[in-house]
Short mmCIF file of N, CA and C in Angstrom, two decimals:
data_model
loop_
_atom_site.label_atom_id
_atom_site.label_comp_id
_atom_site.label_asym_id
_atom_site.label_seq_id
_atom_site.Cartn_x
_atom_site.Cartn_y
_atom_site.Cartn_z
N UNK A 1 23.50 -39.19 -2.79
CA UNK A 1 23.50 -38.78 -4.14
C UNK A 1 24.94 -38.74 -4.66
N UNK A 2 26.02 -38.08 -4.09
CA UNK A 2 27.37 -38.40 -4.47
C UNK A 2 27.49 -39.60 -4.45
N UNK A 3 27.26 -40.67 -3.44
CA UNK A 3 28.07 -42.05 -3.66
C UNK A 3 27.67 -42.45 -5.43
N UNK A 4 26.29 -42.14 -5.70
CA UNK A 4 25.63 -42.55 -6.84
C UNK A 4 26.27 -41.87 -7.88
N UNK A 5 26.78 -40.73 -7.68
CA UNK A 5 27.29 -40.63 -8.66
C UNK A 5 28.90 -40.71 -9.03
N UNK A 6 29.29 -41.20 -8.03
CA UNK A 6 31.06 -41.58 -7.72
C UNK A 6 31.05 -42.91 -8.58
N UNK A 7 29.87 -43.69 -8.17
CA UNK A 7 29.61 -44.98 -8.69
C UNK A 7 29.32 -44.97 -10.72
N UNK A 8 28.48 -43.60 -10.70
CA UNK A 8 28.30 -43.67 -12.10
C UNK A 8 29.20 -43.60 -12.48
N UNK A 9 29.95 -42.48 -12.28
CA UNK A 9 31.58 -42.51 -12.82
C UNK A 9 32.87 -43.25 -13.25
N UNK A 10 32.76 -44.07 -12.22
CA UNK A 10 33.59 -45.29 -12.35
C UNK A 10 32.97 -46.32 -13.12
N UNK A 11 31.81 -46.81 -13.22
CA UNK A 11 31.15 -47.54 -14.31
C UNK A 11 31.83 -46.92 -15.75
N UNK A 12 31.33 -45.71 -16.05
CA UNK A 12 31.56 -45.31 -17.12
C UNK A 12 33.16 -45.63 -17.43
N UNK A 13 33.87 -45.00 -16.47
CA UNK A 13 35.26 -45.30 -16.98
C UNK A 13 35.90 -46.92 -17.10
N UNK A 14 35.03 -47.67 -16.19
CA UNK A 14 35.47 -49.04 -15.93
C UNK A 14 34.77 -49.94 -17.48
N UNK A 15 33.81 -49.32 -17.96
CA UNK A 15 33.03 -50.34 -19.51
C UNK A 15 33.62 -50.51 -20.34
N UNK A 16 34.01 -49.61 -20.69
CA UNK A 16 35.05 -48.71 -22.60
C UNK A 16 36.58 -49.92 -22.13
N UNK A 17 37.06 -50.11 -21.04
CA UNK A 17 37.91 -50.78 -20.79
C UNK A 17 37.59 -52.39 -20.76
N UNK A 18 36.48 -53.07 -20.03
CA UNK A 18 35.91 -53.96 -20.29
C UNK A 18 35.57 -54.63 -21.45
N UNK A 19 35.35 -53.87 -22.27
CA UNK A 19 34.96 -54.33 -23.74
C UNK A 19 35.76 -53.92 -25.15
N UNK A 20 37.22 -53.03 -24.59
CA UNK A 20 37.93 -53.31 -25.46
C UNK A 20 38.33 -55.21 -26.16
N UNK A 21 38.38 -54.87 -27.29
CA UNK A 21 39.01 -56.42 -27.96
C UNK A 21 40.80 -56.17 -27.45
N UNK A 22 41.25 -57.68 -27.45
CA UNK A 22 42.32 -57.63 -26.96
C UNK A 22 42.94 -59.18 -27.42
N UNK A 23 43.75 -59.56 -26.28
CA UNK A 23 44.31 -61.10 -26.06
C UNK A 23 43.67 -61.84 -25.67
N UNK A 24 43.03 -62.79 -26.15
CA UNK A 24 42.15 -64.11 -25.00
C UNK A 24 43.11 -64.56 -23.85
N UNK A 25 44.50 -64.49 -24.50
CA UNK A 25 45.00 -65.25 -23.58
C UNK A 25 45.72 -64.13 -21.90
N UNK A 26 45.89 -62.93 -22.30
CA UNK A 26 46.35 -62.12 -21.55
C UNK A 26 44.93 -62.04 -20.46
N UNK A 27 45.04 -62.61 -19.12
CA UNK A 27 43.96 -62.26 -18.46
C UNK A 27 44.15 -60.94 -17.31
N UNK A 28 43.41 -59.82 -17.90
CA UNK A 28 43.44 -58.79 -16.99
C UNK A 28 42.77 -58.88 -15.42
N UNK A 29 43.62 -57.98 -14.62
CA UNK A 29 42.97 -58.47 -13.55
C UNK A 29 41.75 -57.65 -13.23
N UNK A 30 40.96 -58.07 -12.63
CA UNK A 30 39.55 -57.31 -12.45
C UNK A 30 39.19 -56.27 -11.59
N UNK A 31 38.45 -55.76 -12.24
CA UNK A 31 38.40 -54.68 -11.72
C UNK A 31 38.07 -54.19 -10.21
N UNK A 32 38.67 -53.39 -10.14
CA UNK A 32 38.24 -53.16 -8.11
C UNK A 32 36.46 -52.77 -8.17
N UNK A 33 36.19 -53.61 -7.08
CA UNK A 33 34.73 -53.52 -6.51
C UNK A 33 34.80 -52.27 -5.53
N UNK A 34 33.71 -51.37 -6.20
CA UNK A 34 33.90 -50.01 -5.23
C UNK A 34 32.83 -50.19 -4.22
N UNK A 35 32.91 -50.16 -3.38
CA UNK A 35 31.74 -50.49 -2.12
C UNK A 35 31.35 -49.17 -1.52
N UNK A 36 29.92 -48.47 -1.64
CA UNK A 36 30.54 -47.45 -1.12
C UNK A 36 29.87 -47.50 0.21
N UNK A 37 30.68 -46.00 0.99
CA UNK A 37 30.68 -46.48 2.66
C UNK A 37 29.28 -46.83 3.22
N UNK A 38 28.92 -47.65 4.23
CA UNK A 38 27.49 -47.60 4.61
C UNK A 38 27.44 -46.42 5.64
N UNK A 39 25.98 -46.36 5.70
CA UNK A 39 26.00 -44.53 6.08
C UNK A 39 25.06 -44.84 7.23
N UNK A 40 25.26 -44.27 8.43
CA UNK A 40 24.56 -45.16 9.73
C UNK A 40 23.85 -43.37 10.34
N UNK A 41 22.52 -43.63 10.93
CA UNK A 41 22.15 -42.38 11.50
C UNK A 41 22.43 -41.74 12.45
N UNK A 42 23.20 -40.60 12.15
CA UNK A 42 23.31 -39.65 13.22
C UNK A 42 22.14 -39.86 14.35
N UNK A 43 23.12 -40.21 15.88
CA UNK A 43 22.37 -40.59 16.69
C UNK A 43 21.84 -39.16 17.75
N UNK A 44 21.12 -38.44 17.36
CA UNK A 44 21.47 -37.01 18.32
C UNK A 44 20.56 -37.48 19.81
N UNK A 45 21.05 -36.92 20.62
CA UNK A 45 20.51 -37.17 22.17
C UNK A 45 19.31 -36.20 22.34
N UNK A 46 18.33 -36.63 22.92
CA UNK A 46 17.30 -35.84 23.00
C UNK A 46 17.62 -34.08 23.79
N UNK A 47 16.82 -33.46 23.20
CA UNK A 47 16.81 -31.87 24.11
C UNK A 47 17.43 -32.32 25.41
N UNK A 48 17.81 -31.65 26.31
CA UNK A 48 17.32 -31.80 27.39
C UNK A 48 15.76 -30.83 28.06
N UNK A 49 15.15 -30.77 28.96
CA UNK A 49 14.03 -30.65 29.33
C UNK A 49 14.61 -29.46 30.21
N UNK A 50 13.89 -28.54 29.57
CA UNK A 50 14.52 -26.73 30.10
C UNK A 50 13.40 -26.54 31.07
N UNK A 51 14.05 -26.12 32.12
CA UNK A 51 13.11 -25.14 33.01
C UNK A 51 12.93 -24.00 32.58
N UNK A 52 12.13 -23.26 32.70
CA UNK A 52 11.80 -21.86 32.77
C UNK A 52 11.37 -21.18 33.63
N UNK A 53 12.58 -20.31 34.50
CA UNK A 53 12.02 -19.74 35.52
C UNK A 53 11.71 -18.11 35.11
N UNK A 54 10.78 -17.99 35.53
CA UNK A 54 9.93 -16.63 35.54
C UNK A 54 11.14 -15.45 36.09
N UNK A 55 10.80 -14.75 35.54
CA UNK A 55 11.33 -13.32 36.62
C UNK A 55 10.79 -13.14 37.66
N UNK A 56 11.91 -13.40 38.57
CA UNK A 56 11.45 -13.32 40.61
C UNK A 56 11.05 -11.66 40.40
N UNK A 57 9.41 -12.39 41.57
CA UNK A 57 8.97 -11.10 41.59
C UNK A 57 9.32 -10.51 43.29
N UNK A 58 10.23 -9.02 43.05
CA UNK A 58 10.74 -9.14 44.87
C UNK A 58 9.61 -8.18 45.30
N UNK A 59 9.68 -8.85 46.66
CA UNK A 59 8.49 -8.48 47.91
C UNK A 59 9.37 -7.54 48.81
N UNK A 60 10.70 -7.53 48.78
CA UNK A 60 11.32 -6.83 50.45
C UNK A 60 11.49 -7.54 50.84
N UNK A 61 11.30 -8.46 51.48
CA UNK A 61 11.51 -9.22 52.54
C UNK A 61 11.39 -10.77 51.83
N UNK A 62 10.75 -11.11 50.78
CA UNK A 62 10.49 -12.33 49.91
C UNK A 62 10.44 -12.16 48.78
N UNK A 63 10.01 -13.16 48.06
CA UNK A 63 10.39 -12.98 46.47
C UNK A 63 9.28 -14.49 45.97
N UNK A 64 8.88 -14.49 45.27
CA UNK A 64 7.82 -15.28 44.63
C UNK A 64 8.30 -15.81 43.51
N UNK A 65 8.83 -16.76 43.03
CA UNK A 65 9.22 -17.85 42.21
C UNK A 65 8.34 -18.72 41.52
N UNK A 66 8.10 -18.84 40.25
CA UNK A 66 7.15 -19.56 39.67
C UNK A 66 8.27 -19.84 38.10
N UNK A 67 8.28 -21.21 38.36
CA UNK A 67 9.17 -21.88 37.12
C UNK A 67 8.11 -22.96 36.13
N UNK A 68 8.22 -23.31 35.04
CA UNK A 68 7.60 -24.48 34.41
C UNK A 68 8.44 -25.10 33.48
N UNK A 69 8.01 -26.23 33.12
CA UNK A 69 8.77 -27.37 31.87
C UNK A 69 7.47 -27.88 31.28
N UNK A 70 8.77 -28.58 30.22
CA UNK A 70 7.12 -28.92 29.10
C UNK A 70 7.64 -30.41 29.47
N UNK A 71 7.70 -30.91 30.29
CA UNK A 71 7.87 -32.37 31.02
C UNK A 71 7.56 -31.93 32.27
N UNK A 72 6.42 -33.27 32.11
CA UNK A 72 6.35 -32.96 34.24
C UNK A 72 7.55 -33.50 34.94
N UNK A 73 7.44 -32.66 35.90
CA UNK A 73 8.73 -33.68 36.40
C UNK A 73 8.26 -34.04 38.31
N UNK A 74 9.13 -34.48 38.59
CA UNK A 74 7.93 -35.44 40.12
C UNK A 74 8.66 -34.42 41.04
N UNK A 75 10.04 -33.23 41.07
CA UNK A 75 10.21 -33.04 42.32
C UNK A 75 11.45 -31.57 41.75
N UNK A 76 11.13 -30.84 42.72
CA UNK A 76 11.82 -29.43 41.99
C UNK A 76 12.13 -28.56 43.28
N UNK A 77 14.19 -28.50 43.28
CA UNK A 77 14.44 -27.47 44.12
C UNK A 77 15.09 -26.61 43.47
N UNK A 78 14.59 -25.32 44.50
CA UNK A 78 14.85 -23.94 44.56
C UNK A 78 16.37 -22.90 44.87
N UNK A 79 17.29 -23.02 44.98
CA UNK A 79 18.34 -22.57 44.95
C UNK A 79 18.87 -21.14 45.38
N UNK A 80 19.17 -20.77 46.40
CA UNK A 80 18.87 -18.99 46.93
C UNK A 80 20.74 -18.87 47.12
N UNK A 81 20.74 -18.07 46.63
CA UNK A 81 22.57 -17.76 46.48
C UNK A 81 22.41 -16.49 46.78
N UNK A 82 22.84 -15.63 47.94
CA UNK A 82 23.12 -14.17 48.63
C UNK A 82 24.21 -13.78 47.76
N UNK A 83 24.31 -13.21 46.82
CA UNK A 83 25.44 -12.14 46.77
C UNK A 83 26.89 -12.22 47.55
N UNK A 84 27.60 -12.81 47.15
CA UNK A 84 29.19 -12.59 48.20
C UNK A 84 29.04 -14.39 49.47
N UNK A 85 27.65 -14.74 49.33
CA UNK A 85 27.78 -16.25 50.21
C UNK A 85 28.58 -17.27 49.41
N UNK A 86 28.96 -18.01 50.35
CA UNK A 86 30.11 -19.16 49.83
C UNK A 86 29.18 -20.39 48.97
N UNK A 87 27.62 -20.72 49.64
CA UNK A 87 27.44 -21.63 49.11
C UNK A 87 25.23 -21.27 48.85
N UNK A 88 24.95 -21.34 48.33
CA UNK A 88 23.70 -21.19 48.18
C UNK A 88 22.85 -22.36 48.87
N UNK A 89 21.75 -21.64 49.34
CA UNK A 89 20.80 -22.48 49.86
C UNK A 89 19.81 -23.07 49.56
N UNK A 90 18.88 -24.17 49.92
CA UNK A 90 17.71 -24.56 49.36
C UNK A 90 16.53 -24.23 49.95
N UNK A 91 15.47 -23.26 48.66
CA UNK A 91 14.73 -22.05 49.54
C UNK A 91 13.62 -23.08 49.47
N UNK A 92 13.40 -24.02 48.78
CA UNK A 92 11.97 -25.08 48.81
C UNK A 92 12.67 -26.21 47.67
N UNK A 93 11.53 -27.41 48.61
CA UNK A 93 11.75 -28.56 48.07
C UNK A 93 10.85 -29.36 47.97
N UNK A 94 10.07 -29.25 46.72
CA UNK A 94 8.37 -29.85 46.50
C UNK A 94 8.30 -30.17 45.52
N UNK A 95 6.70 -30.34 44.98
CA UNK A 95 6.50 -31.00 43.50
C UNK A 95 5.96 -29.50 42.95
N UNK A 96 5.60 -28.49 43.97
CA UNK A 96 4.79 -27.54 42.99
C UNK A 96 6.27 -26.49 42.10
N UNK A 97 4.99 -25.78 41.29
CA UNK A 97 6.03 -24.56 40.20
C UNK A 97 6.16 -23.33 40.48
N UNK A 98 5.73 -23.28 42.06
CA UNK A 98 6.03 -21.70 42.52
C UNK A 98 6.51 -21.81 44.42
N UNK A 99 6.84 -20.86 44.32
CA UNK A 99 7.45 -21.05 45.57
C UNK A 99 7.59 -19.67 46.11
N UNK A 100 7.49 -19.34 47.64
CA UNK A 100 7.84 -17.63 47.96
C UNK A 100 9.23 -18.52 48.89
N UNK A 101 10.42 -17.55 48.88
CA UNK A 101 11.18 -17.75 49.59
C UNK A 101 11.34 -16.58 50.19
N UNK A 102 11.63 -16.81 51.76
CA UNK A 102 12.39 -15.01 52.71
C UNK A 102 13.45 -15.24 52.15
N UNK A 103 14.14 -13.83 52.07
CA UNK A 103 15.49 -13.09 51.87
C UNK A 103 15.22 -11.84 52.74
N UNK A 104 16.47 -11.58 52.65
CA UNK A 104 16.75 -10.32 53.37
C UNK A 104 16.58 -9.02 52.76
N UNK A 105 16.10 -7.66 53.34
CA UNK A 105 15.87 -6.63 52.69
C UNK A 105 17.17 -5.96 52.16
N UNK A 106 17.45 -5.62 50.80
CA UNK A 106 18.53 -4.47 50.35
C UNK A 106 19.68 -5.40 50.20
N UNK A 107 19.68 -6.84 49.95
CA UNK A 107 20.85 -8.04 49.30
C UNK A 107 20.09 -7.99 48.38
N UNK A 108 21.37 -8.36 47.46
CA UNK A 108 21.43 -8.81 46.03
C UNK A 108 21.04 -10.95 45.99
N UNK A 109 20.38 -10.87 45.10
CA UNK A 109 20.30 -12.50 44.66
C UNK A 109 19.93 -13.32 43.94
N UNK A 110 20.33 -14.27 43.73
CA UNK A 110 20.46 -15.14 42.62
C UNK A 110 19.47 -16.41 42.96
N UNK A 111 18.52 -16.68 41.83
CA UNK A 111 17.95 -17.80 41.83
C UNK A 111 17.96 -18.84 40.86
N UNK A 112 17.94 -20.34 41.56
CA UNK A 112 17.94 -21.03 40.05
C UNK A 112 17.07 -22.62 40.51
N UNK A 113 16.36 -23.03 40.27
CA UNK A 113 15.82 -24.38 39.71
C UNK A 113 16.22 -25.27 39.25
N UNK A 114 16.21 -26.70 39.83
CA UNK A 114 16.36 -28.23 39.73
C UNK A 114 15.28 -29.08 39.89
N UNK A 115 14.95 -29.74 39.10
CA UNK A 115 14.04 -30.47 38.37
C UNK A 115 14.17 -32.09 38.04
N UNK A 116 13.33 -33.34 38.56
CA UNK A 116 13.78 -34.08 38.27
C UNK A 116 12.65 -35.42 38.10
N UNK A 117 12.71 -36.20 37.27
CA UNK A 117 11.66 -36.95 36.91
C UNK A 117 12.05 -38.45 37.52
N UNK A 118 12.97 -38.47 38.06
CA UNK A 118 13.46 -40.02 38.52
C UNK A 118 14.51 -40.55 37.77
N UNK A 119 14.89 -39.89 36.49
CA UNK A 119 15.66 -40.42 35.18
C UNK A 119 16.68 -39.20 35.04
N UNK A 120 16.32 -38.25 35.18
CA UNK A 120 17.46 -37.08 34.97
C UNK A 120 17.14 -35.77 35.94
N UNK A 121 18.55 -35.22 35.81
CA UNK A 121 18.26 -33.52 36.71
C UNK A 121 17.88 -32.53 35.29
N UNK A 122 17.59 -31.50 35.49
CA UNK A 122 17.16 -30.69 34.50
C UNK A 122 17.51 -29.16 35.72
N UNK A 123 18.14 -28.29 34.27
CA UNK A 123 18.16 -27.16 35.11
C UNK A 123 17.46 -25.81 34.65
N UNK A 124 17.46 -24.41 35.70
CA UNK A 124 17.00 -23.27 34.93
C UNK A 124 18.14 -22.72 34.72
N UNK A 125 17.82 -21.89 33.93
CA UNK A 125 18.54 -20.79 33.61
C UNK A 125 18.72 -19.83 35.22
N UNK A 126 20.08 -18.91 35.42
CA UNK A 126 19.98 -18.19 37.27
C UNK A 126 19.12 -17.11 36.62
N UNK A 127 18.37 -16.36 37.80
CA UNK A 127 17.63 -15.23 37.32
C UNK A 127 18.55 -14.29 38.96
N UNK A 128 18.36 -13.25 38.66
CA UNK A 128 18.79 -12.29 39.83
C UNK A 128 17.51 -11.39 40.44
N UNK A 129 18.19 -10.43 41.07
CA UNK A 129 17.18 -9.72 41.85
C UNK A 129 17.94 -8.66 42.24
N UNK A 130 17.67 -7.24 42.09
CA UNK A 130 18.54 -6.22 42.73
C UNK A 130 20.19 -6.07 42.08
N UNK A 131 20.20 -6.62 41.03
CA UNK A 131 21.31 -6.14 40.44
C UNK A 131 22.50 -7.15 40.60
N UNK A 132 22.03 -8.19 41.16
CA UNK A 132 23.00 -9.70 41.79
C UNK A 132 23.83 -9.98 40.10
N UNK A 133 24.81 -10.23 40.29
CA UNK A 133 26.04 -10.96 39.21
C UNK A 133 25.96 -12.50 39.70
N UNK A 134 25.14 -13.41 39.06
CA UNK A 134 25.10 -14.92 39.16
C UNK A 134 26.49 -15.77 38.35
N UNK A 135 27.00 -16.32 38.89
CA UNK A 135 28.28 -16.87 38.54
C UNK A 135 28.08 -18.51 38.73
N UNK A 136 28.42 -19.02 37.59
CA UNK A 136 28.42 -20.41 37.63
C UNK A 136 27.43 -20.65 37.75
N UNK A 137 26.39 -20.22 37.14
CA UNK A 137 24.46 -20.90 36.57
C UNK A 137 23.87 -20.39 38.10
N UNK A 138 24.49 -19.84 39.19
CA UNK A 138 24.10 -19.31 40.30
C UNK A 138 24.37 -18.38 41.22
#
């Protein structure tokens, strides 16, 4: 709608000049052709495909994990990070959306979900357990 009307504008001012009477012989030079910019679609990248992991439900000794997406996806691991461990572990590695993993009684911990359809990883959000501080999505 602006270009259209940037364009009206300059018409208007460019006519009254056009059709003044003048010199036949004085040839003015013509007028600039306003082009206006071509306008190409914002290309946005799709969502990515969110997991949603449930609030771990703790057992004492285990903990019950149940995550979903609104994409199936063919293969989904589980992620168990102890409180104060250097590197987190993989508590299951399947196609289903729930999972019980052992932990230890009276640790703190962090869980998180990976998800993957053959084409991309997809992640959850960390969830804790017992008061765990998840650092770095785990």
């Amino acid at each position: 709608m602006l270009i259209g009307a940037a364009a009206a504008i300059a018409l208007i001012a460019v006519v009254p000049v056009m059709i003044q009477p003048g010199d036949d012989d004085q040839t003015a030079p013509p007028a600039p052709v306003v082009t206006p910019p071509t306008r190409t679609a914002a290309t946005t990248p799709p969502a990515p495909t969110a997991i949603t992991l449930k609030p771990p439900q703790d057992n004492g000794t285990s903990v019950v994990l149940a995550w979903s997406s609104p994409k199936a996806l063919d293969r989904y691991v589980v992620f168990v990070a102890e409180q104060g461990a250097k590197e987190p572990r993989s508590g299951y590695n399947g196609s289903g959306t729930t999972a019980t993993v052992q932990i230890s009684p009276g640790l703190k911990y962090c869980f998180q979900v990976q998800g993957t359809d053959g084409v991309g990883t997809y992640t959850s959000q960390a969830r804790s357990i017992r008061g765990a501080t998840c650092v770095g999505g785990r």
